Amino acid sequence: MSDGSRTKDKWICRFHDAPQARVRLVCLPHAGGSASYFFNVSRALSPEIEVLAVQYPGRMDRYAEPLVDDMSRLADLVADSLLPLSDRPLALFGHSMGASLSFEVARRLERRGVPPFALVVSGRPAPHRLREGRLHLSSDEQLIGEIARLNGTVPAFLDDPELLDMWLPVIRKDYQVIETYRYEPGPPLTVPITAHVGLSDPKAPVEDVRAWQEHTTGEFALHTHPGGHFYLGGPDSPVVPHLARLTEAVPVRADHPGPHHG
């Protein structure tokens, strides 16, 4: 095991080595989140599945790097980082902001001829169901109130002025990414989409999450869970058993697709 060891790319964290894994699962965090949010997912799925967590700029060991404020740009950068890893079948899993981002990354990978074999989205309405927001333009107090409402952080985070000073710009910029994102209509994906949502999630009504089925010509499944926006947190995440079954979904022809860099 490695404690967040780097691949050759600063965008990707690998917490547990899984050299014999048939597939790679790429996890994309929520607004304000970092790669470490998926440590428990990696521990639970390794070594059968190699979990790779995306580290956005401006946090953890990338704290000094400029933040990215545009979804399209962020998707381009993540997709570029994943191309060298396409020598094994890739699945994408994104929560909240990460769900929208994983969709845009999947579109880019499909256009480049290396589509993921599965897209798993969580806690996020379908791209065409997203509503406009202006929270990134609000006061610090309003932004903190939203974070607390979603229960996305431990109380100590909200009570520590130094941590707040460090993370509020990151969270605000991520909300800008979310709230300025506009879905550009295009061909649906061909890869299967599985959507997960907490039944009491104030940010993702179930019917808006069900609408993800309109974005693929492949299979679609919806799973609901008790809880709110961060229903999936903790070592006993209800999503993990579903992710573990990704090994059953790999097309035979995708076992050794070979690297693509075009």
mmCIF file of C-alpha atoms in Angstrom:
data_model
loop_
_atom_site.group_PDB
_atom_site.id
_atom_site.type_symbol
_atom_site.label_atom_id
_atom_site.label_comp_id
_atom_site.label_asym_id
_atom_site.label_seq_id
_atom_site.Cartn_x
_atom_site.Cartn_y
_atom_site.Cartn_z
ATOM 1 C CA MET A 1 0.000 0.000 0.000
ATOM 2 C CA SER A 2 1.085 3.557 -0.604
ATOM 3 C CA ASP A 3 -0.147 6.603 1.247
ATOM 4 C CA GLY A 4 -1.467 8.609 -1.658
ATOM 5 C CA SER A 5 1.469 7.843 -3.903
ATOM 6 C CA ARG A 6 1.692 9.648 -7.195
ATOM 7 C CA THR A 7 1.517 8.180 -10.599
ATOM 8 C CA LYS A 8 3.676 10.041 -13.113
ATOM 9 C CA ASP A 9 0.883 12.585 -13.347
ATOM 10 C CA LYS A 10 0.165 15.091 -10.573
ATOM 11 C CA TRP A 11 -3.564 14.778 -11.287
ATOM 12 C CA ILE A 12 -3.787 11.161 -10.149
ATOM 13 C CA CYS A 13 -3.459 9.629 -6.661
ATOM 14 C CA ARG A 14 -3.099 5.889 -6.116
ATOM 15 C CA PHE A 15 -3.593 4.844 -2.480
ATOM 16 C CA HIS A 16 -3.240 1.075 -2.876
ATOM 17 C CA ASP A 17 -1.186 -0.720 -5.493
ATOM 18 C CA ALA A 18 -3.213 -3.217 -7.492
ATOM 19 C CA PRO A 19 -0.953 -4.424 -10.319
ATOM 20 C CA GLN A 20 -3.145 -7.434 -11.125
ATOM 21 C CA ALA A 21 -6.432 -5.533 -11.283
ATOM 22 C CA ARG A 22 -8.349 -6.006 -14.516
ATOM 23 C CA VAL A 23 -9.869 -2.535 -14.377
ATOM 24 C CA ARG A 24 -9.164 0.970 -13.155
ATOM 25 C CA LEU A 25 -11.785 3.070 -11.383
ATOM 26 C CA VAL A 26 -11.179 6.819 -11.629
ATOM 27 C CA CYS A 27 -12.870 8.767 -8.809
ATOM 28 C CA LEU A 28 -13.623 12.480 -9.139
ATOM 29 C CA PRO A 29 -14.342 14.473 -5.947
ATOM 30 C CA HIS A 30 -17.106 16.898 -5.038
ATOM 31 C CA ALA A 31 -16.721 20.674 -4.700
ATOM 32 C CA GLY A 32 -14.109 21.425 -2.075
ATOM 33 C CA GLY A 33 -13.106 17.773 -1.996
ATOM 34 C CA SER A 34 -9.735 16.167 -2.521
ATOM 35 C CA ALA A 35 -8.491 12.789 -3.678
ATOM 36 C CA SER A 36 -8.281 11.517 -0.095
ATOM 37 C CA TYR A 37 -12.090 11.420 0.067
ATOM 38 C CA PHE A 38 -11.854 8.136 -1.839
ATOM 39 C CA PHE A 39 -9.250 6.451 0.365
ATOM 40 C CA ASN A 40 -11.847 4.125 1.905
ATOM 41 C CA VAL A 41 -13.213 3.258 -1.530
ATOM 42 C CA SER A 42 -9.708 2.340 -2.652
ATOM 43 C CA ARG A 43 -9.075 0.218 0.434
ATOM 44 C CA ALA A 44 -12.368 -1.617 -0.023
ATOM 45 C CA LEU A 45 -11.917 -2.379 -3.733
ATOM 46 C CA SER A 46 -8.199 -3.148 -3.903
ATOM 47 C CA PRO A 47 -6.612 -5.297 -5.256
ATOM 48 C CA GLU A 48 -9.453 -6.458 -7.537
ATOM 49 C CA ILE A 49 -9.974 -2.906 -8.801
ATOM 50 C CA GLU A 50 -7.259 -0.278 -9.030
ATOM 51 C CA VAL A 51 -8.717 2.967 -7.702
ATOM 52 C CA LEU A 52 -7.254 6.206 -9.016
ATOM 53 C CA ALA A 53 -8.435 9.418 -7.342
ATOM 54 C CA VAL A 54 -8.227 12.717 -9.164
ATOM 55 C CA GLN A 55 -6.506 15.548 -7.303
ATOM 56 C CA TYR A 56 -7.721 18.952 -8.464
ATOM 57 C CA PRO A 57 -5.316 21.914 -8.330
ATOM 58 C CA GLY A 58 -5.357 24.109 -5.244
ATOM 59 C CA ARG A 59 -5.603 21.437 -2.554
ATOM 60 C CA MET A 60 -3.379 19.104 -0.540
ATOM 61 C CA ASP A 61 -0.009 18.702 -2.288
ATOM 62 C CA ARG A 62 -1.270 20.900 -5.145
ATOM 63 C CA TYR A 63 -2.219 23.739 -2.805
ATOM 64 C CA ALA A 64 0.124 26.260 -4.432
ATOM 65 C CA GLU A 65 -1.226 25.670 -7.947
ATOM 66 C CA PRO A 66 -3.804 27.996 -9.518
ATOM 67 C CA LEU A 67 -7.411 26.895 -9.232
ATOM 68 C CA VAL A 68 -9.339 26.001 -12.388
ATOM 69 C CA ASP A 69 -12.613 27.909 -12.707
ATOM 70 C CA ASP A 70 -14.135 26.325 -15.824
ATOM 71 C CA MET A 71 -15.692 22.869 -16.209
ATOM 72 C CA SER A 72 -14.654 22.453 -19.829
ATOM 73 C CA ARG A 73 -11.031 23.285 -19.072
ATOM 74 C CA LEU A 74 -11.032 20.978 -16.071
ATOM 75 C CA ALA A 75 -12.474 18.137 -18.154
ATOM 76 C CA ASP A 76 -9.825 18.647 -20.842
ATOM 77 C CA LEU A 77 -7.031 18.430 -18.278
ATOM 78 C CA VAL A 78 -8.408 15.342 -16.547
ATOM 79 C CA ALA A 79 -9.038 13.560 -19.850
ATOM 80 C CA ASP A 80 -5.468 14.281 -20.930
ATOM 81 C CA SER A 81 -4.204 12.748 -17.692
ATOM 82 C CA LEU A 82 -6.232 9.579 -18.213
ATOM 83 C CA LEU A 83 -5.105 8.822 -21.765
ATOM 84 C CA PRO A 84 -1.817 7.186 -20.674
ATOM 85 C CA LEU A 85 -3.815 4.997 -18.262
ATOM 86 C CA SER A 86 -6.089 3.557 -20.930
ATOM 87 C CA ASP A 87 -3.977 0.414 -21.279
ATOM 88 C CA ARG A 88 -6.511 -1.091 -18.855
ATOM 89 C CA PRO A 89 -10.285 -0.634 -19.018
ATOM 90 C CA LEU A 90 -11.358 2.565 -17.264
ATOM 91 C CA ALA A 91 -14.545 3.290 -15.341
ATOM 92 C CA LEU A 92 -15.391 6.772 -14.050
ATOM 93 C CA PHE A 93 -17.085 7.556 -10.732
ATOM 94 C CA GLY A 94 -17.936 11.120 -9.749
ATOM 95 C CA HIS A 95 -19.875 12.580 -6.839
ATOM 96 C CA SER A 96 -21.674 15.937 -7.031
ATOM 97 C CA MET A 97 -19.379 18.267 -9.003
ATOM 98 C CA GLY A 98 -17.351 15.159 -9.819
ATOM 99 C CA ALA A 99 -20.401 13.611 -11.491
ATOM 100 C CA SER A 100 -20.757 16.454 -13.978
ATOM 101 C CA LEU A 101 -17.017 16.437 -14.522
ATOM 102 C CA SER A 102 -16.893 12.672 -15.051
ATOM 103 C CA PHE A 103 -19.596 13.013 -17.712
ATOM 104 C CA GLU A 104 -17.615 15.649 -19.568
ATOM 105 C CA VAL A 105 -14.447 13.553 -19.255
ATOM 106 C CA ALA A 106 -16.316 10.520 -20.607
ATOM 107 C CA ARG A 107 -17.453 12.548 -23.620
ATOM 108 C CA ARG A 108 -13.874 13.544 -24.344
ATOM 109 C CA LEU A 109 -12.507 10.033 -23.950
ATOM 110 C CA GLU A 110 -15.223 8.652 -26.206
ATOM 111 C CA ARG A 111 -14.402 11.213 -28.874
ATOM 112 C CA ARG A 112 -10.760 10.121 -28.677
ATOM 113 C CA GLY A 113 -11.645 6.460 -29.171
ATOM 114 C CA VAL A 114 -10.976 5.286 -25.599
ATOM 115 C CA PRO A 115 -14.390 5.418 -23.936
ATOM 116 C CA PRO A 116 -14.748 4.256 -20.348
ATOM 117 C CA PHE A 117 -16.639 0.992 -20.062
ATOM 118 C CA ALA A 118 -18.875 2.475 -17.335
ATOM 119 C CA LEU A 119 -19.863 5.862 -15.927
ATOM 120 C CA VAL A 120 -21.112 6.014 -12.337
ATOM 121 C CA VAL A 121 -22.574 9.322 -11.164
ATOM 122 C CA SER A 122 -23.688 10.265 -7.668
ATOM 123 C CA GLY A 123 -25.578 13.100 -6.010
ATOM 124 C CA ARG A 124 -26.017 15.172 -9.146
ATOM 125 C CA PRO A 125 -28.918 16.001 -11.489
ATOM 126 C CA ALA A 126 -28.504 15.122 -15.143
ATOM 127 C CA PRO A 127 -26.606 17.804 -17.093
ATOM 128 C CA HIS A 128 -29.696 19.185 -18.812
ATOM 129 C CA ARG A 129 -31.563 19.387 -15.474
ATOM 130 C CA LEU A 130 -29.031 21.570 -13.669
ATOM 131 C CA ARG A 131 -30.330 24.830 -12.270
ATOM 132 C CA GLU A 132 -28.514 28.138 -12.233
ATOM 133 C CA GLY A 133 -26.842 29.207 -9.017
ATOM 134 C CA ARG A 134 -25.010 32.228 -7.675
ATOM 135 C CA LEU A 135 -23.594 30.894 -4.437
ATOM 136 C CA HIS A 136 -20.040 31.460 -5.641
ATOM 137 C CA LEU A 137 -20.855 35.185 -5.619
ATOM 138 C CA SER A 138 -22.298 35.124 -2.095
ATOM 139 C CA SER A 139 -20.733 36.092 1.225
ATOM 140 C CA ASP A 140 -18.436 33.793 3.176
ATOM 141 C CA GLU A 141 -21.220 33.312 5.731
ATOM 142 C CA GLN A 142 -23.701 32.164 3.089
ATOM 143 C CA LEU A 143 -21.158 29.793 1.581
ATOM 144 C CA ILE A 144 -20.337 28.327 4.996
ATOM 145 C CA GLY A 145 -24.048 27.923 5.656
ATOM 146 C CA GLU A 146 -24.460 25.917 2.466
ATOM 147 C CA ILE A 147 -21.540 23.657 3.355
ATOM 148 C CA ALA A 148 -22.970 23.039 6.802
ATOM 149 C CA ARG A 149 -26.430 22.376 5.347
ATOM 150 C CA LEU A 150 -25.079 19.683 3.078
ATOM 151 C CA ASN A 151 -23.078 18.161 5.953
ATOM 152 C CA GLY A 152 -20.048 17.992 3.723
ATOM 153 C CA THR A 153 -17.488 18.780 6.390
ATOM 154 C CA VAL A 154 -16.796 17.918 10.009
ATOM 155 C CA PRO A 155 -17.801 20.625 12.508
ATOM 156 C CA ALA A 156 -14.165 21.362 13.409
ATOM 157 C CA PHE A 157 -13.612 22.502 9.848
ATOM 158 C CA LEU A 158 -16.214 25.213 10.205
ATOM 159 C CA ASP A 159 -14.873 26.323 13.586
ATOM 160 C CA ASP A 160 -11.217 26.646 12.579
ATOM 161 C CA PRO A 161 -10.467 30.121 11.123
ATOM 162 C CA GLU A 162 -7.173 29.013 9.576
ATOM 163 C CA LEU A 163 -8.750 26.053 7.794
ATOM 164 C CA LEU A 164 -11.600 28.243 6.625
ATOM 165 C CA ASP A 165 -9.194 30.835 5.226
ATOM 166 C CA MET A 166 -7.422 28.044 3.365
ATOM 167 C CA TRP A 167 -10.473 26.262 1.995
ATOM 168 C CA LEU A 168 -13.062 28.942 1.340
ATOM 169 C CA PRO A 169 -11.321 30.137 -1.851
ATOM 170 C CA VAL A 170 -11.141 26.521 -3.060
ATOM 171 C CA ILE A 171 -14.797 25.846 -2.333
ATOM 172 C CA ARG A 172 -15.870 29.150 -3.837
ATOM 173 C CA LYS A 173 -13.949 28.442 -7.042
ATOM 174 C CA ASP A 174 -15.425 24.940 -7.249
ATOM 175 C CA TYR A 175 -18.906 26.383 -6.882
ATOM 176 C CA GLN A 176 -18.048 28.739 -9.721
ATOM 177 C CA VAL A 177 -17.152 25.689 -11.829
ATOM 178 C CA ILE A 178 -20.485 24.095 -10.936
ATOM 179 C CA GLU A 179 -22.690 27.138 -11.311
ATOM 180 C CA THR A 180 -21.241 28.395 -14.586
ATOM 181 C CA TYR A 181 -21.306 24.958 -16.226
ATOM 182 C CA ARG A 182 -23.752 24.730 -19.105
ATOM 183 C CA TYR A 183 -24.462 21.455 -20.839
ATOM 184 C CA GLU A 184 -23.739 21.643 -24.548
ATOM 185 C CA PRO A 185 -26.067 19.262 -26.411
ATOM 186 C CA GLY A 186 -24.359 16.518 -28.363
ATOM 187 C CA PRO A 187 -24.541 12.816 -29.119
ATOM 188 C CA PRO A 188 -25.345 10.690 -26.083
ATOM 189 C CA LEU A 189 -22.660 8.461 -24.660
ATOM 190 C CA THR A 190 -22.617 4.834 -25.681
ATOM 191 C CA VAL A 191 -21.330 3.631 -22.304
ATOM 192 C CA PRO A 192 -23.681 2.434 -19.544
ATOM 193 C CA ILE A 193 -24.541 4.984 -16.858
ATOM 194 C CA THR A 194 -25.385 4.097 -13.269
ATOM 195 C CA ALA A 195 -26.721 6.859 -11.024
ATOM 196 C CA HIS A 196 -26.812 6.953 -7.219
ATOM 197 C CA VAL A 197 -28.534 9.462 -4.961
ATOM 198 C CA GLY A 198 -29.550 9.962 -1.349
ATOM 199 C CA LEU A 199 -33.320 10.087 -0.944
ATOM 200 C CA SER A 200 -33.160 13.294 1.096
ATOM 201 C CA ASP A 201 -30.523 15.045 -1.013
ATOM 202 C CA PRO A 202 -31.616 18.704 -1.317
ATOM 203 C CA LYS A 203 -29.321 19.197 -4.317
ATOM 204 C CA ALA A 204 -30.413 16.226 -6.403
ATOM 205 C CA PRO A 205 -34.116 15.316 -6.618
ATOM 206 C CA VAL A 206 -34.533 11.695 -7.656
ATOM 207 C CA GLU A 207 -36.334 12.515 -10.897
ATOM 208 C CA ASP A 208 -33.563 14.891 -11.928
ATOM 209 C CA VAL A 209 -31.049 12.121 -11.278
ATOM 210 C CA ARG A 210 -33.151 9.599 -13.198
ATOM 211 C CA ALA A 211 -32.843 11.904 -16.213
ATOM 212 C CA TRP A 212 -29.228 10.759 -16.642
ATOM 213 C CA GLN A 213 -30.696 7.930 -18.710
ATOM 214 C CA GLU A 214 -31.195 10.437 -21.520
ATOM 215 C CA HIS A 215 -27.427 10.784 -21.890
ATOM 216 C CA THR A 216 -26.572 7.265 -22.996
ATOM 217 C CA THR A 217 -27.628 4.797 -25.636
ATOM 218 C CA GLY A 218 -26.330 2.081 -23.316
ATOM 219 C CA GLU A 219 -27.898 0.595 -20.224
ATOM 220 C CA PHE A 220 -29.027 2.771 -17.335
ATOM 221 C CA ALA A 221 -29.648 1.998 -13.676
ATOM 222 C CA LEU A 222 -30.719 4.194 -10.761
ATOM 223 C CA HIS A 223 -30.032 3.355 -7.112
ATOM 224 C CA THR A 224 -31.431 5.357 -4.197
ATOM 225 C CA HIS A 225 -30.033 5.305 -0.676
ATOM 226 C CA PRO A 226 -31.059 6.609 2.744
ATOM 227 C CA GLY A 227 -29.438 9.924 3.553
ATOM 228 C CA GLY A 228 -28.683 13.301 2.065
ATOM 229 C CA HIS A 229 -26.069 14.750 -0.230
ATOM 230 C CA PHE A 230 -23.158 12.973 1.441
ATOM 231 C CA TYR A 231 -24.946 9.645 1.926
ATOM 232 C CA LEU A 232 -21.898 7.804 0.526
ATOM 233 C CA GLY A 233 -19.316 8.866 3.109
ATOM 234 C CA GLY A 234 -17.555 6.542 5.526
ATOM 235 C CA PRO A 235 -15.997 3.087 5.321
ATOM 236 C CA ASP A 236 -19.388 1.391 4.898
ATOM 237 C CA SER A 237 -20.455 3.394 1.870
ATOM 238 C CA PRO A 238 -23.517 1.878 0.184
ATOM 239 C CA VAL A 239 -21.926 2.587 -3.193
ATOM 240 C CA VAL A 240 -18.926 0.307 -2.654
ATOM 241 C CA PRO A 241 -20.745 -3.021 -3.296
ATOM 242 C CA HIS A 242 -22.051 -1.595 -6.572
ATOM 243 C CA LEU A 243 -18.587 -0.426 -7.587
ATOM 244 C CA ALA A 244 -17.148 -3.837 -6.733
ATOM 245 C CA ARG A 245 -19.369 -5.351 -9.417
ATOM 246 C CA LEU A 246 -17.723 -3.257 -12.128
ATOM 247 C CA THR A 247 -15.362 -6.167 -12.744
ATOM 248 C CA GLU A 248 -18.372 -8.089 -14.076
ATOM 249 C CA ALA A 249 -19.217 -5.348 -16.559
ATOM 250 C CA VAL A 250 -15.977 -5.219 -18.522
ATOM 251 C CA PRO A 251 -16.476 -6.183 -22.169
ATOM 252 C CA VAL A 252 -14.149 -8.976 -23.204
ATOM 253 C CA ARG A 253 -12.806 -6.874 -26.047
ATOM 254 C CA ALA A 254 -11.749 -4.175 -23.570
ATOM 255 C CA ASP A 255 -9.346 -6.325 -21.553
ATOM 256 C CA HIS A 256 -6.304 -5.116 -23.481
ATOM 257 C CA PRO A 257 -7.276 -2.089 -25.559
ATOM 258 C CA GLY A 258 -3.719 -0.784 -25.677
ATOM 259 C CA PRO A 259 -2.734 2.770 -24.866
ATOM 260 C CA HIS A 260 -4.104 5.594 -26.930
ATOM 261 C CA HIS A 261 -2.565 9.022 -26.903
ATOM 262 C CA GLY A 262 -4.158 10.685 -29.885
#
